[in-house]
Amino acid sequence: IAPKCTIVPLLCKTATDGNDGHVAKAIYDAVNVYNCKIINVSMGTTSKSRTLNEAADWAASKGAVIVAAAGNGGTKTEGVYAYPAAFDSTICVGAVDKKYDLTYYTQRNDSVDVSVVYKSLYLPNRSGGYTTDVGTSFCAPVITGIFTLIMSRYPDFDVYDMRNLIKAATADVCDSGKDYSGYGVLMCDAIDRVFQYKQDIYISPYIEGSNVKLKLFNSRAKDGCILIKAVYKNGVYSGYTTETVTFDKNGLFYTDAALNDGETLKLFVWDSIEGQQNLSAVK
C-alpha cells in the first residue's frame, strides 16, 4: 500500500514473553529513537493498562498516529475492549466481510473507528513460506498503509485529523452511524475530495424491508442530483433504478422503494459536477 515507506519492526512481546511495559517502551522508542510517524500495533490486551495508555497519549502528543487491531473475540466478548486499540488517542480497526457484515471474529465494542473488508488470504510466515489466516491483526496494517500515504502528502496530520478523515470519507455499513464497524469502510478514492473540496462523502447503510419510504436531506441541497437505488438479493447485487431529485424549500425530498423478502436497498446520490453527495437517509 505504501511501498516507499520505511518499516521499523520492533519486537516487544511474544506468546510467552514480554509485558505492557515492553510494548510501551517500543512506542516511546518508535517516536524518540526511530522518528516514526505511524505505529501499527497488531496485538492487544483486554486489561486497561495505565502504562500503555500513557505511552499512547504521549505518542499522540508528539504527532504520531497509533493504529491498533480491535481484537478477535467476536460475539463471545461483546462489550470487551482491547488495548491499546480502545484508547482515545488510538485508531481502532475492525473487520467486515464482502457483504459488509461484521466478520465472526471482529471484536464488538464502541471503540472501533473504521473497518477493513477482509477475507482469508495467503500471508508470508516466519518460516519463509505462506499461510492462510484471518484477524483484525491483518486489517490494522491496511489502515496504517493508507495513513502512511496520507501523511506523505499531509505531514502535519495527527491522530485526531485521521479520525475526522474517517468520519468524512467512509461508506456507512452495518447499522446507520457509528457502530461495531466504526464509521464504516474507508473509501480511498474519496480522500482527496475531502481535502480539496471540504466535501463529506456518504453512502447509506443497507436498508431492509418492504414498501420502504425514505426521507433524504442535505444542508447543501440543490436540484439536479440523481438518486440511485441499488437492490441486493441475499447480499448479491441484482439491479438499480434512478430518479431525479427535486428538493423542497426545506431541503428535503422523499422516495419510495418496494422490496421483496431477502432484498436490501442501498442508496447513492450523485451530482454530475460534484459526484457522490453527502446525504443522510431516514426511514
mmCIF file of C-alpha atoms in Angstrom:
data_model
loop_
_atom_site.group_PDB
_atom_site.id
_atom_site.type_symbol
_atom_site.label_atom_id
_atom_site.label_comp_id
_atom_site.label_asym_id
_atom_site.label_seq_id
_atom_site.Cartn_x
_atom_site.Cartn_y
_atom_site.Cartn_z
ATOM 1 C CA ILE A 1 0.000 0.000 0.000
ATOM 2 C CA ALA A 2 2.858 2.367 0.809
ATOM 3 C CA PRO A 3 5.843 0.762 -0.949
ATOM 4 C CA LYS A 4 8.258 3.648 -0.381
ATOM 5 C CA CYS A 5 7.817 3.875 3.368
ATOM 6 C CA THR A 6 10.467 2.765 5.839
ATOM 7 C CA ILE A 7 9.336 -0.077 8.104
ATOM 8 C CA VAL A 8 10.875 -0.347 11.571
ATOM 9 C CA PRO A 9 9.973 -3.713 13.181
ATOM 10 C CA LEU A 10 10.213 -3.572 16.979
ATOM 11 C CA LEU A 11 9.989 -6.912 18.790
ATOM 12 C CA CYS A 12 8.464 -6.227 22.188
ATOM 13 C CA LYS A 13 6.251 -9.202 23.036
ATOM 14 C CA THR A 14 5.910 -12.872 22.146
ATOM 15 C CA ALA A 15 3.355 -15.502 23.082
ATOM 16 C CA THR A 16 5.395 -16.392 26.165
ATOM 17 C CA ASP A 17 7.483 -13.335 26.984
ATOM 18 C CA GLY A 18 7.048 -9.582 27.350
ATOM 19 C CA ASN A 19 4.522 -7.321 29.068
ATOM 20 C CA ASP A 20 2.795 -3.954 28.730
ATOM 21 C CA GLY A 21 5.968 -2.180 29.763
ATOM 22 C CA HIS A 22 7.838 -3.661 26.813
ATOM 23 C CA VAL A 23 5.072 -2.600 24.417
ATOM 24 C CA ALA A 24 5.078 0.905 25.912
ATOM 25 C CA LYS A 25 8.866 1.117 25.530
ATOM 26 C CA ALA A 26 8.509 0.151 21.864
ATOM 27 C CA ILE A 27 6.029 3.024 21.388
ATOM 28 C CA TYR A 28 8.386 5.508 23.048
ATOM 29 C CA ASP A 29 11.357 4.235 21.031
ATOM 30 C CA ALA A 30 9.408 4.283 17.768
ATOM 31 C CA VAL A 31 8.936 8.031 18.181
ATOM 32 C CA ASN A 32 12.074 9.069 20.079
ATOM 33 C CA VAL A 33 14.682 6.800 18.546
ATOM 34 C CA TYR A 34 13.363 5.947 15.091
ATOM 35 C CA ASN A 35 11.293 9.104 14.352
ATOM 36 C CA CYS A 36 8.257 7.063 13.274
ATOM 37 C CA LYS A 37 5.113 8.999 12.392
ATOM 38 C CA ILE A 38 2.805 5.976 12.328
ATOM 39 C CA ILE A 39 2.851 2.978 14.653
ATOM 40 C CA ASN A 40 0.989 -0.230 13.873
ATOM 41 C CA VAL A 41 0.076 -2.417 16.872
ATOM 42 C CA SER A 42 -1.461 -5.716 15.746
ATOM 43 C CA MET A 43 -1.853 -7.082 19.238
ATOM 44 C CA GLY A 44 -3.538 -6.124 22.457
ATOM 45 C CA THR A 45 -4.719 -6.944 25.941
ATOM 46 C CA THR A 46 -8.188 -6.807 27.496
ATOM 47 C CA SER A 47 -6.688 -5.300 30.670
ATOM 48 C CA LYS A 48 -6.734 -1.499 30.633
ATOM 49 C CA SER A 49 -3.104 -0.685 31.241
ATOM 50 C CA ARG A 50 -2.156 2.721 32.607
ATOM 51 C CA THR A 51 1.363 2.204 31.256
ATOM 52 C CA LEU A 52 0.080 1.607 27.728
ATOM 53 C CA ASN A 53 -2.422 4.459 27.985
ATOM 54 C CA GLU A 54 0.282 6.937 28.979
ATOM 55 C CA ALA A 55 2.510 5.768 26.119
ATOM 56 C CA ALA A 56 -0.324 6.085 23.579
ATOM 57 C CA ASP A 57 -1.281 9.560 24.817
ATOM 58 C CA TRP A 58 2.366 10.655 24.770
ATOM 59 C CA ALA A 59 2.826 9.425 21.181
ATOM 60 C CA ALA A 60 -0.292 11.327 20.127
ATOM 61 C CA SER A 61 1.030 14.479 21.796
ATOM 62 C CA LYS A 62 4.148 14.150 19.617
ATOM 63 C CA GLY A 63 2.062 13.936 16.448
ATOM 64 C CA ALA A 64 2.440 10.181 15.965
ATOM 65 C CA VAL A 65 -0.558 8.086 14.924
ATOM 66 C CA ILE A 66 -1.096 4.664 16.525
ATOM 67 C CA VAL A 67 -3.259 2.221 14.566
ATOM 68 C CA ALA A 68 -4.271 -0.895 16.500
ATOM 69 C CA ALA A 69 -6.276 -4.075 15.968
ATOM 70 C CA ALA A 70 -9.718 -4.235 17.575
ATOM 71 C CA GLY A 71 -9.263 -7.862 18.637
ATOM 72 C CA ASN A 72 -10.718 -11.209 17.573
ATOM 73 C CA GLY A 73 -13.129 -12.133 20.346
ATOM 74 C CA GLY A 74 -16.231 -11.796 18.146
ATOM 75 C CA THR A 75 -19.631 -12.189 19.765
ATOM 76 C CA LYS A 76 -18.103 -14.087 22.686
ATOM 77 C CA THR A 77 -16.572 -10.879 24.006
ATOM 78 C CA GLU A 78 -19.209 -8.276 23.090
ATOM 79 C CA GLY A 79 -18.508 -5.102 25.030
ATOM 80 C CA VAL A 80 -14.987 -6.229 25.934
ATOM 81 C CA TYR A 81 -12.275 -3.788 24.845
ATOM 82 C CA ALA A 82 -8.782 -4.448 23.564
ATOM 83 C CA TYR A 83 -5.932 -2.108 24.398
ATOM 84 C CA PRO A 84 -4.208 -0.029 23.079
ATOM 85 C CA ALA A 85 -6.906 -0.064 20.352
ATOM 86 C CA ALA A 86 -9.633 1.258 22.658
ATOM 87 C CA PHE A 87 -7.730 4.310 23.904
ATOM 88 C CA ASP A 88 -8.994 7.716 22.714
ATOM 89 C CA SER A 89 -5.562 8.518 21.293
ATOM 90 C CA THR A 90 -5.516 5.409 19.076
ATOM 91 C CA ILE A 91 -7.279 4.428 15.841
ATOM 92 C CA CYS A 92 -9.104 1.119 16.350
ATOM 93 C CA VAL A 93 -9.581 -1.151 13.298
ATOM 94 C CA GLY A 94 -12.170 -3.916 12.899
ATOM 95 C CA ALA A 95 -13.211 -6.217 10.056
ATOM 96 C CA VAL A 96 -16.231 -6.746 7.795
ATOM 97 C CA ASP A 97 -16.771 -9.338 5.089
ATOM 98 C CA LYS A 98 -17.534 -8.922 1.382
ATOM 99 C CA LYS A 99 -21.212 -8.330 2.171
ATOM 100 C CA TYR A 100 -20.231 -5.580 4.632
ATOM 101 C CA ASP A 101 -21.389 -7.611 7.609
ATOM 102 C CA LEU A 102 -19.244 -7.916 10.715
ATOM 103 C CA THR A 103 -16.902 -10.869 10.490
ATOM 104 C CA TYR A 104 -17.438 -13.615 13.046
ATOM 105 C CA TYR A 105 -14.188 -12.753 14.805
ATOM 106 C CA THR A 106 -14.015 -8.953 14.930
ATOM 107 C CA GLN A 107 -14.309 -7.554 18.466
ATOM 108 C CA ARG A 108 -17.693 -5.964 19.127
ATOM 109 C CA ASN A 109 -17.492 -2.728 21.081
ATOM 110 C CA ASP A 110 -17.938 1.000 20.545
ATOM 111 C CA SER A 111 -14.214 1.783 20.356
ATOM 112 C CA VAL A 112 -13.917 0.694 16.700
ATOM 113 C CA ASP A 113 -13.244 3.651 14.389
ATOM 114 C CA VAL A 114 -13.040 2.021 10.963
ATOM 115 C CA SER A 115 -13.261 -1.424 9.367
ATOM 116 C CA VAL A 116 -11.483 -3.197 6.540
ATOM 117 C CA VAL A 117 -13.140 -5.604 4.104
ATOM 118 C CA TYR A 118 -11.069 -8.693 4.763
ATOM 119 C CA LYS A 119 -11.169 -12.318 3.684
ATOM 120 C CA SER A 120 -8.735 -15.154 4.275
ATOM 121 C CA LEU A 121 -5.569 -14.568 2.234
ATOM 122 C CA TYR A 122 -2.167 -16.114 1.773
ATOM 123 C CA LEU A 123 0.276 -14.360 4.074
ATOM 124 C CA PRO A 124 4.035 -14.736 4.424
ATOM 125 C CA ASN A 125 5.063 -16.651 7.544
ATOM 126 C CA ARG A 126 8.238 -16.655 9.583
ATOM 127 C CA SER A 127 9.355 -19.982 8.064
ATOM 128 C CA GLY A 128 9.830 -18.448 4.637
ATOM 129 C CA GLY A 129 6.587 -19.825 3.214
ATOM 130 C CA TYR A 130 2.950 -18.781 3.216
ATOM 131 C CA THR A 131 -0.045 -19.460 5.401
ATOM 132 C CA THR A 132 -3.766 -18.618 5.343
ATOM 133 C CA ASP A 133 -5.223 -16.662 8.219
ATOM 134 C CA VAL A 134 -7.778 -14.027 9.205
ATOM 135 C CA GLY A 135 -7.971 -11.487 12.012
ATOM 136 C CA THR A 136 -8.020 -7.802 12.814
ATOM 137 C CA SER A 137 -4.217 -8.003 13.124
ATOM 138 C CA PHE A 138 -4.168 -8.133 9.325
ATOM 139 C CA CYS A 139 -6.720 -5.313 8.982
ATOM 140 C CA ALA A 140 -4.880 -2.713 11.074
ATOM 141 C CA PRO A 141 -1.860 -2.629 8.675
ATOM 142 C CA VAL A 142 -4.198 -1.824 5.772
ATOM 143 C CA ILE A 143 -5.277 1.379 7.518
ATOM 144 C CA THR A 144 -1.674 2.006 8.579
ATOM 145 C CA GLY A 145 -0.581 1.813 4.942
ATOM 146 C CA ILE A 146 -3.339 4.190 3.839
ATOM 147 C CA PHE A 147 -2.458 6.635 6.613
ATOM 148 C CA THR A 148 1.184 6.463 5.524
ATOM 149 C CA LEU A 149 0.225 7.674 2.048
ATOM 150 C CA ILE A 150 -1.950 10.415 3.525
ATOM 151 C CA MET A 151 0.797 11.660 5.838
ATOM 152 C CA SER A 152 3.291 11.710 2.986
ATOM 153 C CA ARG A 153 1.132 14.472 1.497
ATOM 154 C CA TYR A 154 -0.190 15.991 4.728
ATOM 155 C CA PRO A 155 2.697 15.519 7.193
ATOM 156 C CA ASP A 156 1.123 17.623 9.933
ATOM 157 C CA PHE A 157 -1.901 15.344 10.325
ATOM 158 C CA ASP A 158 -2.263 13.796 13.758
ATOM 159 C CA VAL A 159 -4.496 11.035 15.114
ATOM 160 C CA TYR A 160 -7.422 13.420 15.571
ATOM 161 C CA ASP A 161 -7.169 14.616 11.960
ATOM 162 C CA MET A 162 -7.182 10.973 10.877
ATOM 163 C CA ARG A 163 -10.294 10.262 12.901
ATOM 164 C CA ASN A 164 -12.039 13.246 11.321
ATOM 165 C CA LEU A 165 -10.974 11.956 7.915
ATOM 166 C CA ILE A 166 -12.501 8.582 8.720
ATOM 167 C CA LYS A 167 -15.784 10.277 9.615
ATOM 168 C CA ALA A 168 -15.804 12.192 6.322
ATOM 169 C CA ALA A 169 -14.704 9.538 3.818
ATOM 170 C CA THR A 170 -16.269 6.243 4.820
ATOM 171 C CA ALA A 171 -19.059 4.129 3.418
ATOM 172 C CA ASP A 172 -21.512 3.557 6.252
ATOM 173 C CA VAL A 173 -22.026 -0.198 6.645
ATOM 174 C CA CYS A 174 -23.866 -2.423 9.127
ATOM 175 C CA ASP A 175 -26.171 -0.185 11.196
ATOM 176 C CA SER A 176 -26.609 3.503 10.441
ATOM 177 C CA GLY A 177 -23.994 5.730 12.037
ATOM 178 C CA LYS A 178 -21.117 4.641 14.244
ATOM 179 C CA ASP A 179 -21.465 1.035 15.352
ATOM 180 C CA TYR A 180 -19.319 -2.067 15.812
ATOM 181 C CA SER A 181 -17.873 -1.408 12.346
ATOM 182 C CA GLY A 182 -16.874 2.075 13.446
ATOM 183 C CA TYR A 183 -17.815 4.763 10.932
ATOM 184 C CA GLY A 184 -17.633 2.188 8.138
ATOM 185 C CA VAL A 185 -15.203 1.322 5.356
ATOM 186 C CA LEU A 186 -12.702 3.943 4.238
ATOM 187 C CA MET A 187 -13.157 4.956 0.576
ATOM 188 C CA CYS A 188 -9.638 5.792 -0.532
ATOM 189 C CA ASP A 189 -10.671 7.351 -3.835
ATOM 190 C CA ALA A 190 -12.742 9.927 -1.941
ATOM 191 C CA ILE A 191 -9.974 11.162 0.345
ATOM 192 C CA ASP A 192 -8.616 13.859 -1.987
ATOM 193 C CA ARG A 193 -12.112 15.234 -2.494
ATOM 194 C CA VAL A 194 -12.476 15.615 1.255
ATOM 195 C CA PHE A 195 -9.229 17.580 1.403
ATOM 196 C CA GLN A 196 -9.587 19.652 -1.746
ATOM 197 C CA TYR A 197 -13.282 20.482 -1.671
ATOM 198 C CA LYS A 198 -14.094 20.040 2.024
ATOM 199 C CA GLN A 199 -16.807 17.668 0.856
ATOM 200 C CA ASP A 200 -18.010 14.833 3.048
ATOM 201 C CA ILE A 201 -18.821 11.558 1.306
ATOM 202 C CA TYR A 202 -21.781 9.416 2.279
ATOM 203 C CA ILE A 203 -23.119 6.054 1.240
ATOM 204 C CA SER A 204 -26.117 4.821 3.156
ATOM 205 C CA PRO A 205 -26.190 1.563 5.079
ATOM 206 C CA TYR A 206 -28.290 -1.279 3.719
ATOM 207 C CA ILE A 207 -31.992 -0.722 4.287
ATOM 208 C CA GLU A 208 -34.178 -3.801 4.624
ATOM 209 C CA GLY A 209 -37.913 -4.358 4.424
ATOM 210 C CA SER A 210 -40.780 -3.830 2.004
ATOM 211 C CA ASN A 211 -42.513 -0.623 0.907
ATOM 212 C CA VAL A 212 -39.796 1.474 2.488
ATOM 213 C CA LYS A 213 -40.355 5.216 2.489
ATOM 214 C CA LEU A 214 -37.210 7.269 2.860
ATOM 215 C CA LYS A 215 -36.561 10.896 3.601
ATOM 216 C CA LEU A 216 -33.237 12.307 2.444
ATOM 217 C CA PHE A 217 -31.801 15.685 3.266
ATOM 218 C CA ASN A 218 -28.691 17.766 2.860
ATOM 219 C CA SER A 219 -27.729 21.180 4.175
ATOM 220 C CA ARG A 220 -26.203 21.931 0.749
ATOM 221 C CA ALA A 221 -29.105 20.500 -1.205
ATOM 222 C CA LYS A 222 -29.667 21.562 -4.791
ATOM 223 C CA ASP A 223 -31.778 20.260 -7.637
ATOM 224 C CA GLY A 224 -30.344 18.115 -10.396
ATOM 225 C CA CYS A 225 -28.961 15.279 -8.284
ATOM 226 C CA ILE A 226 -29.689 11.701 -9.307
ATOM 227 C CA LEU A 227 -30.829 9.160 -6.735
ATOM 228 C CA ILE A 228 -29.556 5.656 -7.493
ATOM 229 C CA LYS A 229 -31.448 2.886 -5.699
ATOM 230 C CA ALA A 230 -29.428 -0.317 -5.877
ATOM 231 C CA VAL A 231 -31.165 -3.535 -4.844
ATOM 232 C CA TYR A 232 -29.363 -6.574 -3.458
ATOM 233 C CA LYS A 233 -30.868 -10.063 -3.158
ATOM 234 C CA ASN A 234 -29.312 -12.026 -0.298
ATOM 235 C CA GLY A 235 -26.304 -9.735 -0.461
ATOM 236 C CA VAL A 236 -25.812 -10.041 -4.236
ATOM 237 C CA TYR A 237 -26.405 -7.011 -6.473
ATOM 238 C CA SER A 238 -29.469 -7.514 -8.684
ATOM 239 C CA GLY A 239 -30.142 -4.137 -10.333
ATOM 240 C CA TYR A 240 -30.880 -0.469 -9.814
ATOM 241 C CA THR A 241 -33.311 2.318 -10.672
ATOM 242 C CA THR A 242 -32.731 6.061 -10.835
ATOM 243 C CA GLU A 243 -34.810 9.156 -10.299
ATOM 244 C CA THR A 244 -34.129 12.877 -10.425
ATOM 245 C CA VAL A 245 -34.014 14.599 -7.067
ATOM 246 C CA THR A 246 -36.055 17.756 -6.523
ATOM 247 C CA PHE A 247 -35.706 19.312 -3.093
ATOM 248 C CA ASP A 248 -38.474 21.208 -1.350
ATOM 249 C CA LYS A 249 -37.966 24.554 0.409
ATOM 250 C CA ASN A 250 -36.626 22.744 3.476
ATOM 251 C CA GLY A 251 -34.000 20.869 1.501
ATOM 252 C CA LEU A 252 -35.901 17.571 1.735
ATOM 253 C CA PHE A 253 -37.177 15.037 -0.729
ATOM 254 C CA TYR A 254 -38.917 11.697 -0.401
ATOM 255 C CA THR A 255 -38.709 8.447 -2.298
ATOM 256 C CA ASP A 256 -40.461 5.089 -2.094
ATOM 257 C CA ALA A 257 -38.986 1.635 -2.577
ATOM 258 C CA ALA A 258 -40.794 -1.702 -2.686
ATOM 259 C CA LEU A 259 -38.575 -4.592 -1.610
ATOM 260 C CA ASN A 260 -39.276 -8.311 -1.639
ATOM 261 C CA ASP A 261 -38.236 -10.769 1.041
ATOM 262 C CA GLY A 262 -34.471 -11.149 1.201
ATOM 263 C CA GLU A 263 -33.841 -7.892 -0.650
ATOM 264 C CA THR A 264 -31.904 -4.924 0.689
ATOM 265 C CA LEU A 265 -31.571 -1.400 -0.647
ATOM 266 C CA LYS A 266 -28.523 0.823 -0.854
ATOM 267 C CA LEU A 267 -28.783 4.496 -1.787
ATOM 268 C CA PHE A 268 -26.322 6.622 -3.743
ATOM 269 C CA VAL A 269 -26.974 10.275 -4.550
ATOM 270 C CA TRP A 270 -24.913 11.550 -7.467
ATOM 271 C CA ASP A 271 -24.270 15.055 -8.734
ATOM 272 C CA SER A 272 -22.923 15.412 -12.269
ATOM 273 C CA ILE A 273 -20.396 18.030 -11.137
ATOM 274 C CA GLU A 274 -19.525 17.157 -7.551
ATOM 275 C CA GLY A 275 -20.002 13.391 -7.690
ATOM 276 C CA GLN A 276 -21.151 11.434 -4.644
ATOM 277 C CA GLN A 277 -23.157 13.620 -2.291
ATOM 278 C CA ASN A 278 -23.305 13.647 1.475
ATOM 279 C CA LEU A 279 -26.964 12.934 2.112
ATOM 280 C CA SER A 280 -28.454 11.217 5.111
ATOM 281 C CA ALA A 281 -31.337 8.792 4.746
ATOM 282 C CA VAL A 282 -34.100 8.357 7.299
ATOM 283 C CA LYS A 283 -36.895 5.783 7.117
#
